[in-house]
Amino acid sequence: MLELRPNCECCDTDLPAESPDAMICSFECTFCRDCGEGRLKGVCPNCGGGLVTRPVRPASKLLKYPASTKRVFKAEGCAAAE
C-alpha cells in the first residue's frame, strides 16, 4: 500500500492524501506537480525513474488506512538525476 507522503521532497509543499498535484516514482519518492514536471522534468532525482500522478485514496479508506505523517524534505534542494 502506498505511504501517501504528506509533502514534496524538493520544496516541502503540503500534499494531502486527496491532492491531485502529488507525483511519485516507483519507490514512492513524492513531489508536487510544479517540481515534478518543472524542475525535475518528470525524472526522480533519487532513482532516475519516471514520475507519475499519485493515485488518490478514497476518503472512506483513509480512516482504516491513513496517509503517512512522516515528512521527507531535502533541505539542500533537489535536481534531476543524471
PDB file of C-alpha atoms in Angstrom:
ATOM      1  CA  MET A   1       0.000   0.000   0.000  1.00  0.00           C
ATOM      2  CA  LEU A   2       1.300   3.463  -0.865  1.00  0.00           C
ATOM      3  CA  GLU A   3       2.517   5.603   2.026  1.00  0.00           C
ATOM      4  CA  LEU A   4       0.922   8.785   0.623  1.00  0.00           C
ATOM      5  CA  ARG A   5       3.685  11.014   1.967  1.00  0.00           C
ATOM      6  CA  PRO A   6       2.473  14.442   3.123  1.00  0.00           C
ATOM      7  CA  ASN A   7       4.872  16.781   1.321  1.00  0.00           C
ATOM      8  CA  CYS A   8       7.124  17.496  -1.636  1.00  0.00           C
ATOM      9  CA  GLU A   9      10.724  16.383  -1.072  1.00  0.00           C
ATOM     10  CA  CYS A  10      12.020  19.403  -3.024  1.00  0.00           C
ATOM     11  CA  CYS A  11      10.040  22.403  -1.797  1.00  0.00           C
ATOM     12  CA  ASP A  12       8.187  20.980   1.243  1.00  0.00           C
ATOM     13  CA  THR A  13       4.761  21.928  -0.141  1.00  0.00           C
ATOM     14  CA  ASP A  14       1.951  20.123   1.675  1.00  0.00           C
ATOM     15  CA  LEU A  15       0.426  17.279  -0.364  1.00  0.00           C
ATOM     16  CA  PRO A  16      -2.677  15.933   1.386  1.00  0.00           C
ATOM     17  CA  ALA A  17      -3.817  12.403   0.537  1.00  0.00           C
ATOM     18  CA  GLU A  18      -6.517  13.771  -1.767  1.00  0.00           C
ATOM     19  CA  SER A  19      -4.155  16.070  -3.701  1.00  0.00           C
ATOM     20  CA  PRO A  20      -4.234  15.644  -7.486  1.00  0.00           C
ATOM     21  CA  ASP A  21      -0.909  17.524  -7.627  1.00  0.00           C
ATOM     22  CA  ALA A  22       1.229  14.826  -5.962  1.00  0.00           C
ATOM     23  CA  MET A  23       3.660  12.870  -8.139  1.00  0.00           C
ATOM     24  CA  ILE A  24       5.581   9.715  -7.212  1.00  0.00           C
ATOM     25  CA  CYS A  25       8.172   7.320  -8.597  1.00  0.00           C
ATOM     26  CA  SER A  26       8.157   3.541  -8.131  1.00  0.00           C
ATOM     27  CA  PHE A  27       9.964   3.975  -4.781  1.00  0.00           C
ATOM     28  CA  GLU A  28       7.255   6.405  -3.576  1.00  0.00           C
ATOM     29  CA  CYS A  29       9.519   9.450  -3.594  1.00  0.00           C
ATOM     30  CA  THR A  30       6.976  12.269  -3.575  1.00  0.00           C
ATOM     31  CA  PHE A  31       6.986  15.643  -5.304  1.00  0.00           C
ATOM     32  CA  CYS A  32       4.486  18.378  -6.090  1.00  0.00           C
ATOM     33  CA  ARG A  33       3.479  18.782  -9.726  1.00  0.00           C
ATOM     34  CA  ASP A  34       5.396  22.080 -10.037  1.00  0.00           C
ATOM     35  CA  CYS A  35       8.694  20.438  -9.004  1.00  0.00           C
ATOM     36  CA  GLY A  36       7.978  17.091 -10.675  1.00  0.00           C
ATOM     37  CA  GLU A  37       7.158  18.490 -14.092  1.00  0.00           C
ATOM     38  CA  GLY A  38       9.140  21.725 -13.945  1.00  0.00           C
ATOM     39  CA  ARG A  39      12.390  21.434 -12.030  1.00  0.00           C
ATOM     40  CA  LEU A  40      12.707  17.642 -12.343  1.00  0.00           C
ATOM     41  CA  LYS A  41      11.252  17.260 -15.847  1.00  0.00           C
ATOM     42  CA  GLY A  42       9.411  14.058 -14.849  1.00  0.00           C
ATOM     43  CA  VAL A  43      12.503  12.234 -13.552  1.00  0.00           C
ATOM     44  CA  CYS A  44      13.001  11.259  -9.892  1.00  0.00           C
ATOM     45  CA  PRO A  45      16.247  12.805  -8.600  1.00  0.00           C
ATOM     46  CA  ASN A  46      16.739   9.877  -6.213  1.00  0.00           C
ATOM     47  CA  CYS A  47      16.448   6.867  -8.516  1.00  0.00           C
ATOM     48  CA  GLY A  48      16.204   8.225 -12.053  1.00  0.00           C
ATOM     49  CA  GLY A  49      12.770   6.661 -12.567  1.00  0.00           C
ATOM     50  CA  GLY A  50       9.746   8.367 -14.047  1.00  0.00           C
ATOM     51  CA  LEU A  51       7.322  10.449 -12.012  1.00  0.00           C
ATOM     52  CA  VAL A  52       3.596   9.854 -12.378  1.00  0.00           C
ATOM     53  CA  THR A  53       0.485  11.291 -10.740  1.00  0.00           C
ATOM     54  CA  ARG A  54      -0.032   9.688  -7.329  1.00  0.00           C
ATOM     55  CA  PRO A  55      -3.338   7.831  -7.008  1.00  0.00           C
ATOM     56  CA  VAL A  56      -5.886   9.290  -4.594  1.00  0.00           C
ATOM     57  CA  ARG A  57      -7.006   7.004  -1.774  1.00  0.00           C
ATOM     58  CA  PRO A  58     -10.776   7.203  -1.268  1.00  0.00           C
ATOM     59  CA  ALA A  59     -11.721   9.147   1.868  1.00  0.00           C
ATOM     60  CA  SER A  60     -13.642   6.129   3.174  1.00  0.00           C
ATOM     61  CA  LYS A  61     -10.396   4.106   3.182  1.00  0.00           C
ATOM     62  CA  LEU A  62      -8.261   6.787   4.857  1.00  0.00           C
ATOM     63  CA  LEU A  63      -9.811   6.004   8.238  1.00  0.00           C
ATOM     64  CA  LYS A  64      -8.581   2.408   8.157  1.00  0.00           C
ATOM     65  CA  TYR A  65      -5.503   3.076   6.006  1.00  0.00           C
ATOM     66  CA  PRO A  66      -4.282   6.592   6.882  1.00  0.00           C
ATOM     67  CA  ALA A  67      -1.727   8.541   4.892  1.00  0.00           C
ATOM     68  CA  SER A  68       1.794   8.865   6.264  1.00  0.00           C
ATOM     69  CA  THR A  69       2.612  11.809   8.527  1.00  0.00           C
ATOM     70  CA  LYS A  70       6.392  11.433   8.107  1.00  0.00           C
ATOM     71  CA  ARG A  71       7.754  14.357   6.112  1.00  0.00           C
ATOM     72  CA  VAL A  72      10.713  13.795   3.779  1.00  0.00           C
ATOM     73  CA  PHE A  73      12.458  17.013   2.774  1.00  0.00           C
ATOM     74  CA  LYS A  74      15.860  17.656   1.227  1.00  0.00           C
ATOM     75  CA  ALA A  75      16.960  20.953   2.750  1.00  0.00           C
ATOM     76  CA  GLU A  76      19.802  21.098   0.208  1.00  0.00           C
ATOM     77  CA  GLY A  77      17.227  21.007  -2.585  1.00  0.00           C
ATOM     78  CA  CYS A  78      16.987  18.503  -5.384  1.00  0.00           C
ATOM     79  CA  ALA A  79      17.880  18.305  -9.026  1.00  0.00           C
ATOM     80  CA  ALA A  80      17.055  15.816 -11.754  1.00  0.00           C
ATOM     81  CA  ALA A  81      19.082  12.596 -11.656  1.00  0.00           C
ATOM     82  CA  GLU A  82      21.849  12.416 -14.222  1.00  0.00           C
TER      83      GLU A  82
END
